[in-house]
Short mmCIF file of C-alpha atoms in Angstrom, two decimals:
data_model
loop_
_atom_site.label_atom_id
_atom_site.label_comp_id
_atom_site.label_asym_id
_atom_site.label_seq_id
_atom_site.Cartn_x
_atom_site.Cartn_y
_atom_site.Cartn_z
CA UNK A 1 -63.21 24.40 -42.18
CA UNK A 2 -66.20 25.26 -40.13
CA UNK A 3 -67.52 28.90 -40.08
CA UNK A 4 -68.00 28.89 -36.50
CA UNK A 5 -71.07 29.27 -34.23
CA UNK A 6 -72.63 31.74 -31.77
CA UNK A 7 -72.69 30.72 -28.28
CA UNK A 8 -75.89 31.11 -26.05
CA UNK A 9 -76.58 31.63 -22.40
CA UNK A 10 -80.05 30.31 -22.19
CA UNK A 11 -82.01 30.12 -18.92
CA UNK A 12 -85.32 28.21 -19.02
CA UNK A 13 -87.24 25.33 -17.51
CA UNK A 14 -86.34 21.92 -18.27
CA UNK A 15 -88.56 20.33 -20.89
CA UNK A 16 -90.67 17.41 -20.22
CA UNK A 17 -89.07 14.33 -22.18
CA UNK A 18 -91.60 12.53 -24.37
CA UNK A 19 -91.58 8.80 -24.98
CA UNK A 20 -94.19 8.20 -27.80
CA UNK A 21 -92.76 9.53 -31.01
CA UNK A 22 -90.36 11.94 -32.78
CA UNK A 23 -92.47 15.03 -31.94
CA UNK A 24 -93.54 14.23 -28.50
CA UNK A 25 -91.18 16.88 -27.02
CA UNK A 26 -92.89 19.46 -29.19
CA UNK A 27 -96.45 18.23 -28.06
CA UNK A 28 -95.32 18.26 -24.52
CA UNK A 29 -94.74 22.13 -24.95
CA UNK A 30 -98.20 22.56 -26.08
CA UNK A 31 -97.34 22.86 -29.91
CA UNK A 32 -100.22 21.48 -31.84
CA UNK A 33 -99.19 22.51 -35.50
CA UNK A 34 -96.18 23.49 -37.46
CA UNK A 35 -95.72 26.10 -39.97
CA UNK A 36 -94.79 25.31 -43.55
CA UNK A 37 -94.31 27.79 -46.56
CA UNK A 38 -97.92 26.72 -47.63
CA UNK A 39 -99.64 27.20 -44.16
CA UNK A 40 -100.12 25.13 -40.96
CA UNK A 41 -99.29 21.29 -40.57
CA UNK A 42 -101.02 19.68 -37.56
CA UNK A 43 -98.57 17.46 -35.73
CA UNK A 44 -101.11 14.60 -35.48
CA UNK A 45 -100.85 14.37 -39.23
CA UNK A 46 -97.06 14.29 -39.38
CA UNK A 47 -95.32 11.53 -41.33
CA UNK A 48 -93.17 9.98 -38.62
CA UNK A 49 -91.26 7.62 -40.91
CA UNK A 50 -89.01 10.49 -42.05
CA UNK A 51 -85.67 11.38 -40.32
CA UNK A 52 -86.46 14.52 -38.51
CA UNK A 53 -84.15 17.24 -37.35
CA UNK A 54 -84.67 20.30 -35.16
CA UNK A 55 -82.78 23.26 -36.59
CA UNK A 56 -81.92 25.96 -33.83
CA UNK A 57 -81.14 29.04 -35.86
CA UNK A 58 -81.52 32.93 -35.97
CA UNK A 59 -81.54 35.45 -38.79
CA UNK A 60 -79.19 37.73 -36.77
CA UNK A 61 -76.62 35.04 -36.51
CA UNK A 62 -74.13 35.06 -39.47
CA UNK A 63 -72.82 31.49 -38.85
CA UNK A 64 -76.51 30.51 -39.11
CA UNK A 65 -76.87 32.33 -42.48
CA UNK A 66 -73.66 30.64 -43.67
CA UNK A 67 -74.51 27.27 -42.75
CA UNK A 68 -78.34 27.33 -43.94
CA UNK A 69 -77.43 27.16 -47.61
CA UNK A 70 -75.44 23.96 -46.93
CA UNK A 71 -78.30 22.44 -45.10
CA UNK A 72 -80.56 23.53 -47.86
CA UNK A 73 -78.53 21.70 -50.50
CA UNK A 74 -78.60 18.45 -48.48
CA UNK A 75 -82.36 18.91 -47.86
CA UNK A 76 -83.05 19.50 -51.49
CA UNK A 77 -80.90 16.59 -52.66
CA UNK A 78 -82.42 14.18 -50.35
CA UNK A 79 -85.90 15.06 -51.18
CA UNK A 80 -85.63 15.76 -54.82
CA UNK A 81 -87.35 12.63 -56.17
CA UNK A 82 -90.54 13.41 -54.27
CA UNK A 83 -89.88 10.54 -51.83
CA UNK A 84 -88.92 12.78 -48.86
CA UNK A 85 -86.38 11.27 -46.56
CA UNK A 86 -85.74 14.11 -44.34
CA UNK A 87 -87.78 16.87 -42.33
CA UNK A 88 -86.45 19.89 -40.79
CA UNK A 89 -88.14 21.92 -38.10
CA UNK A 90 -86.75 25.42 -37.50
CA UNK A 91 -86.66 26.36 -33.85
CA UNK A 92 -86.24 30.28 -34.22
CA UNK A 93 -83.94 32.10 -31.93
CA UNK A 94 -84.72 35.47 -33.44
CA UNK A 95 -85.36 38.39 -31.27
CA UNK A 96 -88.66 39.17 -32.65
CA UNK A 97 -91.43 37.97 -35.04
CA UNK A 98 -90.13 40.19 -37.97
CA UNK A 99 -86.86 38.57 -37.69
CA UNK A 100 -88.28 35.07 -37.51
CA UNK A 101 -90.32 35.80 -40.72
CA UNK A 102 -87.37 37.02 -42.57
CA UNK A 103 -85.34 34.04 -41.56
CA UNK A 104 -88.03 31.36 -42.26
CA UNK A 105 -89.06 32.81 -45.71
CA UNK A 106 -85.97 31.44 -47.42
CA UNK A 107 -86.59 27.91 -46.01
CA UNK A 108 -88.56 24.97 -47.57
CA UNK A 109 -88.95 23.10 -44.45
CA UNK A 110 -91.13 23.46 -41.33
CA UNK A 111 -91.06 25.67 -38.26
CA UNK A 112 -92.45 25.80 -34.72
CA UNK A 113 -94.66 29.12 -34.23
CA UNK A 114 -92.44 31.80 -32.93
CA UNK A 115 -92.55 31.77 -29.20
CA UNK A 116 -89.50 32.81 -27.22
CA UNK A 117 -90.51 30.96 -24.15
CA UNK A 118 -91.01 27.59 -25.75
CA UNK A 119 -87.62 28.11 -27.65
CA UNK A 120 -85.94 28.79 -24.30
CA UNK A 121 -87.34 25.51 -22.87
CA UNK A 122 -86.47 23.50 -25.98
CA UNK A 123 -82.67 25.03 -25.81
CA UNK A 124 -82.57 23.88 -22.20
CA UNK A 125 -83.88 20.48 -22.97
CA UNK A 126 -81.59 19.72 -25.89
CA UNK A 127 -78.69 21.65 -24.00
CA UNK A 128 -78.19 23.99 -26.82
CA UNK A 129 -75.39 26.34 -25.99
CA UNK A 130 -74.57 27.61 -29.52
CA UNK A 131 -76.24 28.22 -32.85
CA UNK A 132 -76.52 26.95 -35.58
CA UNK A 133 -77.35 23.51 -34.04
CA UNK A 134 -78.95 20.61 -35.95
CA UNK A 135 -80.59 17.80 -33.46
CA UNK A 136 -81.60 14.66 -35.31
CA UNK A 137 -84.38 13.00 -33.42
CA UNK A 138 -84.84 9.29 -32.50
CA UNK A 139 -88.11 7.56 -32.39
CA UNK A 140 -88.43 8.62 -28.68
CA UNK A 141 -88.16 12.34 -29.60
CA UNK A 142 -84.63 12.47 -28.10
CA UNK A 143 -81.43 13.34 -30.04
CA UNK A 144 -79.55 10.34 -31.84
CA UNK A 145 -76.18 11.99 -31.46
CA UNK A 146 -75.41 12.33 -27.82
CA UNK A 147 -73.38 15.35 -26.62
CA UNK A 148 -72.86 16.56 -30.35
CA UNK A 149 -75.27 18.10 -32.95
CA UNK A 150 -75.12 17.19 -36.70
CA UNK A 151 -73.91 20.72 -37.84
CA UNK A 152 -70.05 19.85 -37.97
CA UNK A 153 -71.16 16.53 -39.62
CA UNK A 154 -72.98 18.44 -42.35
CA UNK A 155 -70.29 21.08 -42.74
CA UNK A 156 -67.52 18.43 -43.15
CA UNK A 157 -69.36 15.71 -45.41
CA UNK A 158 -72.36 17.44 -46.86
CA UNK A 159 -74.95 14.96 -48.38
CA UNK A 160 -72.62 12.02 -47.05
CA UNK A 161 -73.57 13.01 -43.41
CA UNK A 162 -77.03 11.45 -43.95
CA UNK A 163 -78.35 9.28 -42.13
CA UNK A 164 -77.07 11.19 -39.08
CA UNK A 165 -75.81 9.36 -36.04
CA UNK A 166 -72.84 8.15 -34.15
CA UNK A 167 -72.38 5.11 -36.31
CA UNK A 168 -72.38 7.26 -39.54
CA UNK A 169 -69.83 9.66 -38.04
CA UNK A 170 -67.50 7.05 -37.08
CA UNK A 171 -67.95 5.24 -40.44
CA UNK A 172 -66.97 8.58 -42.16
CA UNK A 173 -64.04 9.08 -39.86
CA UNK A 174 -62.62 5.69 -40.64
CA UNK A 175 -63.01 6.35 -44.51
CA UNK A 176 -61.01 9.62 -44.00
CA UNK A 177 -58.41 7.74 -42.07
CA UNK A 178 -58.13 5.06 -44.97
CA UNK A 179 -57.85 7.84 -47.39
CA UNK A 180 -55.20 9.62 -45.48
CA UNK A 181 -52.99 6.44 -45.25
CA UNK A 182 -53.54 4.73 -48.53
CA UNK A 183 -55.38 6.92 -51.25
CA UNK A 184 -53.40 8.04 -54.06
CA UNK A 185 -53.19 11.52 -55.59
CA UNK A 186 -55.89 10.55 -58.12
CA UNK A 187 -58.19 9.03 -55.61
CA UNK A 188 -58.02 12.41 -53.53
CA UNK A 189 -58.17 14.80 -56.46
CA UNK A 190 -60.15 13.27 -59.33
CA UNK A 191 -64.04 13.28 -59.29
CA UNK A 192 -66.73 11.71 -61.48
CA UNK A 193 -67.13 15.15 -63.22
CA UNK A 194 -63.32 16.36 -63.30
CA UNK A 195 -60.18 14.62 -63.81
CA UNK A 196 -57.87 17.63 -64.09
CA UNK A 197 -56.38 20.74 -62.10
CA UNK A 198 -55.88 24.14 -63.53
CA UNK A 199 -53.14 26.53 -63.98
CA UNK A 200 -53.20 30.31 -63.20
CA UNK A 201 -54.66 30.96 -66.96
CA UNK A 202 -57.28 28.24 -66.52
CA UNK A 203 -55.35 25.58 -68.69
CA UNK A 204 -56.70 22.12 -67.82
CA UNK A 205 -54.01 19.65 -66.80
CA UNK A 206 -54.97 16.11 -66.23
CA UNK A 207 -54.13 14.67 -62.90
CA UNK A 208 -52.85 11.61 -64.57
CA UNK A 209 -49.95 13.73 -65.97
CA UNK A 210 -48.53 14.13 -62.50
CA UNK A 211 -48.00 10.53 -62.01
CA UNK A 212 -44.53 9.58 -60.81
CA UNK A 213 -43.91 13.06 -59.41
CA UNK A 214 -43.62 14.24 -55.96
CA UNK A 215 -46.56 16.64 -55.24
CA UNK A 216 -47.44 19.08 -52.67
CA UNK A 217 -50.94 19.92 -51.68
CA UNK A 218 -50.78 23.59 -50.55
CA UNK A 219 -53.48 24.95 -48.35
CA UNK A 220 -53.54 28.68 -48.16
CA UNK A 221 -55.45 32.01 -48.47
CA UNK A 222 -54.46 35.49 -49.72
CA UNK A 223 -55.95 37.10 -46.71
CA UNK A 224 -53.41 35.24 -44.30
CA UNK A 225 -50.10 36.96 -43.91
CA UNK A 226 -48.17 33.89 -42.97
CA UNK A 227 -49.53 32.23 -46.15
CA UNK A 228 -47.99 35.09 -48.19
CA UNK A 229 -44.61 34.57 -46.37
CA UNK A 230 -44.64 30.97 -46.87
CA UNK A 231 -45.67 31.13 -50.64
CA UNK A 232 -42.40 33.17 -51.21
CA UNK A 233 -40.35 30.30 -49.68
CA UNK A 234 -42.30 27.69 -51.55
CA UNK A 235 -41.85 29.53 -54.89
CA UNK A 236 -38.05 29.56 -54.37
CA UNK A 237 -38.01 25.83 -53.72
CA UNK A 238 -40.32 25.01 -56.46
CA UNK A 239 -38.23 27.25 -59.03
CA UNK A 240 -35.10 25.51 -57.81
CA UNK A 241 -36.46 22.15 -58.30
CA UNK A 242 -37.94 23.05 -61.76
CA UNK A 243 -34.36 24.14 -62.90
CA UNK A 244 -32.70 20.93 -61.43
CA UNK A 245 -34.96 18.00 -61.35
CA UNK A 246 -36.51 18.12 -64.65
CA UNK A 247 -40.08 18.93 -63.58
CA UNK A 248 -40.29 16.08 -61.02
CA UNK A 249 -41.95 18.06 -58.50
CA UNK A 250 -45.33 19.84 -58.60
CA UNK A 251 -47.62 21.74 -56.26
CA UNK A 252 -51.52 21.77 -56.26
CA UNK A 253 -52.88 24.77 -54.59
CA UNK A 254 -55.95 24.10 -52.42
CA UNK A 255 -57.62 27.47 -51.74
CA UNK A 256 -58.96 28.65 -48.49
CA UNK A 257 -59.62 32.09 -49.94
CA UNK A 258 -62.84 33.90 -49.21
CA UNK A 259 -64.28 33.99 -52.60
CA UNK A 260 -63.54 33.14 -56.15
CA UNK A 261 -62.12 36.57 -57.24
CA UNK A 262 -59.64 36.41 -54.29
CA UNK A 263 -58.59 32.91 -55.42
CA UNK A 264 -58.03 34.19 -58.89
CA UNK A 265 -55.82 36.93 -57.73
CA UNK A 266 -54.03 34.52 -55.48
CA UNK A 267 -53.26 31.95 -58.01
CA UNK A 268 -52.10 34.51 -60.39
CA UNK A 269 -48.98 34.88 -58.15
CA UNK A 270 -48.07 31.20 -58.13
CA UNK A 271 -46.13 29.00 -60.84
CA UNK A 272 -48.03 25.94 -60.03
CA UNK A 273 -51.36 24.24 -60.37
CA UNK A 274 -54.73 24.42 -58.35
CA UNK A 275 -57.92 22.62 -57.63
CA UNK A 276 -60.78 24.64 -59.07
CA UNK A 277 -62.44 27.04 -56.56
CA UNK A 278 -65.88 25.85 -56.88
CA UNK A 279 -65.14 22.41 -55.89
CA UNK A 280 -66.38 20.39 -52.68
CA UNK A 281 -63.06 18.43 -52.97
CA UNK A 282 -61.25 21.49 -51.46
CA UNK A 283 -63.17 21.10 -48.23
CA UNK A 284 -62.79 17.21 -48.35
CA UNK A 285 -58.95 17.52 -48.45
CA UNK A 286 -59.03 19.97 -45.37
CA UNK A 287 -60.89 17.38 -43.62
CA UNK A 288 -59.04 14.22 -44.74
CA UNK A 289 -55.71 15.68 -43.74
CA UNK A 290 -57.18 17.52 -40.71
CA UNK A 291 -55.89 20.98 -41.69
CA UNK A 292 -56.56 23.15 -38.72
CA UNK A 293 -54.48 26.02 -39.66
CA UNK A 294 -52.69 27.54 -42.70
CA UNK A 295 -50.42 27.82 -44.54
CA UNK A 296 -50.14 23.86 -44.67
CA UNK A 297 -48.39 21.54 -47.07
CA UNK A 298 -49.12 17.86 -47.39
CA UNK A 299 -46.41 16.12 -49.46
CA UNK A 300 -47.43 13.18 -51.78
CA UNK A 301 -44.66 10.71 -52.78
CA UNK A 302 -43.77 9.52 -56.30
CA UNK A 303 -46.08 6.62 -55.77
CA UNK A 304 -48.91 8.95 -55.23
CA UNK A 305 -49.31 8.37 -51.44
CA UNK A 306 -48.88 10.82 -48.65
CA UNK A 307 -45.47 11.30 -47.21
CA UNK A 308 -46.00 14.00 -44.60
CA UNK A 309 -48.56 16.39 -43.49
CA UNK A 310 -45.87 18.74 -42.15
CA UNK A 311 -44.31 19.77 -45.44
CA UNK A 312 -44.48 23.39 -44.49
CA UNK A 313 -41.70 22.62 -41.62
CA UNK A 314 -39.77 20.55 -44.12
CA UNK A 315 -39.48 23.45 -46.83
CA UNK A 316 -39.00 26.19 -44.13
CA UNK A 317 -36.22 24.21 -42.64
CA UNK A 318 -34.49 22.45 -45.52
CA UNK A 319 -35.74 23.93 -48.79
CA UNK A 320 -35.24 22.08 -51.93
CA UNK A 321 -32.36 20.28 -50.58
CA UNK A 322 -34.75 17.70 -48.77
CA UNK A 323 -36.18 16.66 -52.27
CA UNK A 324 -38.05 14.07 -52.73
CA UNK A 325 -38.86 14.88 -49.13
CA UNK A 326 -39.07 11.32 -47.86
CA UNK A 327 -38.35 10.58 -44.24
CA UNK A 328 -34.88 8.94 -45.22
CA UNK A 329 -33.90 12.08 -47.26
CA UNK A 330 -34.90 14.70 -44.69
CA UNK A 331 -32.92 12.66 -42.04
CA UNK A 332 -29.95 12.41 -44.44
CA UNK A 333 -30.04 16.19 -44.86
CA UNK A 334 -30.39 16.93 -41.32
CA UNK A 335 -27.44 14.63 -40.44
CA UNK A 336 -25.30 16.23 -43.07
CA UNK A 337 -26.14 19.72 -41.62
CA UNK A 338 -25.28 18.52 -38.12
CA UNK A 339 -21.92 17.30 -39.28
CA UNK A 340 -21.17 20.53 -41.25
CA UNK A 341 -21.91 22.38 -38.05
CA UNK A 342 -19.61 20.18 -36.01
CA UNK A 343 -16.83 21.26 -38.49
CA UNK A 344 -17.40 25.03 -37.80
CA UNK A 345 -16.09 27.28 -34.87
CA UNK A 346 -18.76 28.36 -32.32
CA UNK A 347 -17.79 31.98 -32.67
CA UNK A 348 -15.27 34.06 -34.58
CA UNK A 349 -13.88 37.50 -35.19
CA UNK A 350 -13.89 38.69 -38.83
CA UNK A 351 -12.29 41.75 -40.08
CA UNK A 352 -15.41 42.67 -42.01
CA UNK A 353 -17.22 43.41 -38.62
CA UNK A 354 -16.11 44.80 -35.23
CA UNK A 355 -18.35 42.37 -32.94
CA UNK A 356 -17.84 38.67 -32.32
CA UNK A 357 -19.96 36.54 -34.72
CA UNK A 358 -21.71 33.39 -33.32
CA UNK A 359 -22.63 30.27 -35.22
CA UNK A 360 -26.31 29.96 -35.64
CA UNK A 361 -29.02 28.38 -37.91
CA UNK A 362 -31.37 30.24 -39.87
CA UNK A 363 -34.08 29.30 -42.49
CA UNK A 364 -32.99 32.25 -44.57
CA UNK A 365 -30.69 35.24 -44.53
CA UNK A 366 -28.98 37.54 -46.71
CA UNK A 367 -25.12 37.49 -46.17
CA UNK A 368 -23.70 40.94 -45.63
CA UNK A 369 -20.47 40.19 -47.50
CA UNK A 370 -21.62 38.49 -50.80
CA UNK A 371 -25.08 39.96 -50.65
CA UNK A 372 -26.54 36.50 -51.56
CA UNK A 373 -29.23 34.59 -49.83
CA UNK A 374 -28.04 31.96 -47.40
CA UNK A 375 -29.85 29.05 -45.56
CA UNK A 376 -28.90 26.88 -42.52
CA UNK A 377 -25.46 27.69 -41.01
CA UNK A 378 -24.79 31.46 -40.45
CA UNK A 379 -22.38 33.54 -38.36
CA UNK A 380 -24.36 36.33 -36.76
CA UNK A 381 -23.83 39.27 -34.49
CA UNK A 382 -25.94 39.47 -31.47
CA UNK A 383 -25.47 43.09 -31.04
CA UNK A 384 -26.53 44.30 -34.42
CA UNK A 385 -28.10 42.84 -37.75
CA UNK A 386 -25.06 41.51 -39.38
CA UNK A 387 -24.69 37.89 -40.96
CA UNK A 388 -21.97 36.24 -42.75
CA UNK A 389 -22.18 32.87 -44.80
CA UNK A 390 -19.56 30.32 -43.44
CA UNK A 391 -18.04 30.43 -46.76
CA UNK A 392 -17.49 34.30 -46.53
CA UNK A 393 -15.50 34.19 -43.31
CA UNK A 394 -11.76 35.10 -43.76
CA UNK A 395 -10.33 31.95 -42.27
CA UNK A 396 -6.77 33.33 -41.97
CA UNK A 397 -8.01 35.97 -39.49
CA UNK A 398 -10.54 33.82 -37.34
CA UNK A 399 -10.07 34.12 -33.56
CA UNK A 400 -11.76 31.38 -31.56
CA UNK A 401 -13.23 32.49 -28.45
#
């Protein structure tokens, strides 16, 4: 999930588009040298064989400060052998020279000298309307990803985003689609370094132990009120299935908590398993299953492949009764409920209440007669907060309206 970016309203003169090499657009702005942590680097001596990216960023911009460590990891990984594949050039949008200096001191790459007028023209030239923006340059000095910068690509894929470009983006999206349709639970969860998930107390549980089970991938965060409400529903369904289905259902929590401490507090309230917090696979799963909001529940079938990305609606509507959550089982439960509803009166009078009670359907309610929780069909009062389970209606005193 992307951290977001800051929009800009830039007014400047259009830049002169170069046609000689990667950095011609900078030379056209009168830039003769770049800044490095060690000093000045003349553009004329620059190695044009590397992939070069312009990084539009500012120290005052929180999304920029969040993204910079991700970019730093990619930069260091690609260049760790000493054979540098990537060069990055900071184009600072800081408000003053001190802000630029503070921002640049944490970066191992290059920067253009601080100049607000040049920055404005470069933003205009590359149509920069938000930061951070990362613009990979082609051999002609122009962006190789038209109408889009590489920040989302790096946020979503990390090191796999390189080399940047439209073909790379489409290739990665195709891989995600294949994983969404065909990958097994082990394919999605296991990495070269880790073949397990963890319980709330830190116990490592091999993913292979989950073979043959229906598994839910639960995306949520403690900071999110709807997640806390859905977690309660999910725990009810989980506990019911634990008691009746001989441990044939399991849930793996994929945290979107803000930090590891919050994650630990969150998982301590849950009876199931989790992907370790400091794992890139959490972000990968969000991307593969296109998780745009939380809570979300992806249901994986007993063969280990995805059944539904809308498990939240299935659990909220049908609870444990729809297990093992296949399309045929959900349709069967739905048809049975509709048939049950056809056999119930539309509205009744009951001696336990003074108003007419109308037939309705609810995801959950407490019966005001037996005080037990109910689900699905309910007779409710439209005037006051009163609900009766159909089984608690005194049939010999029903008055059809």
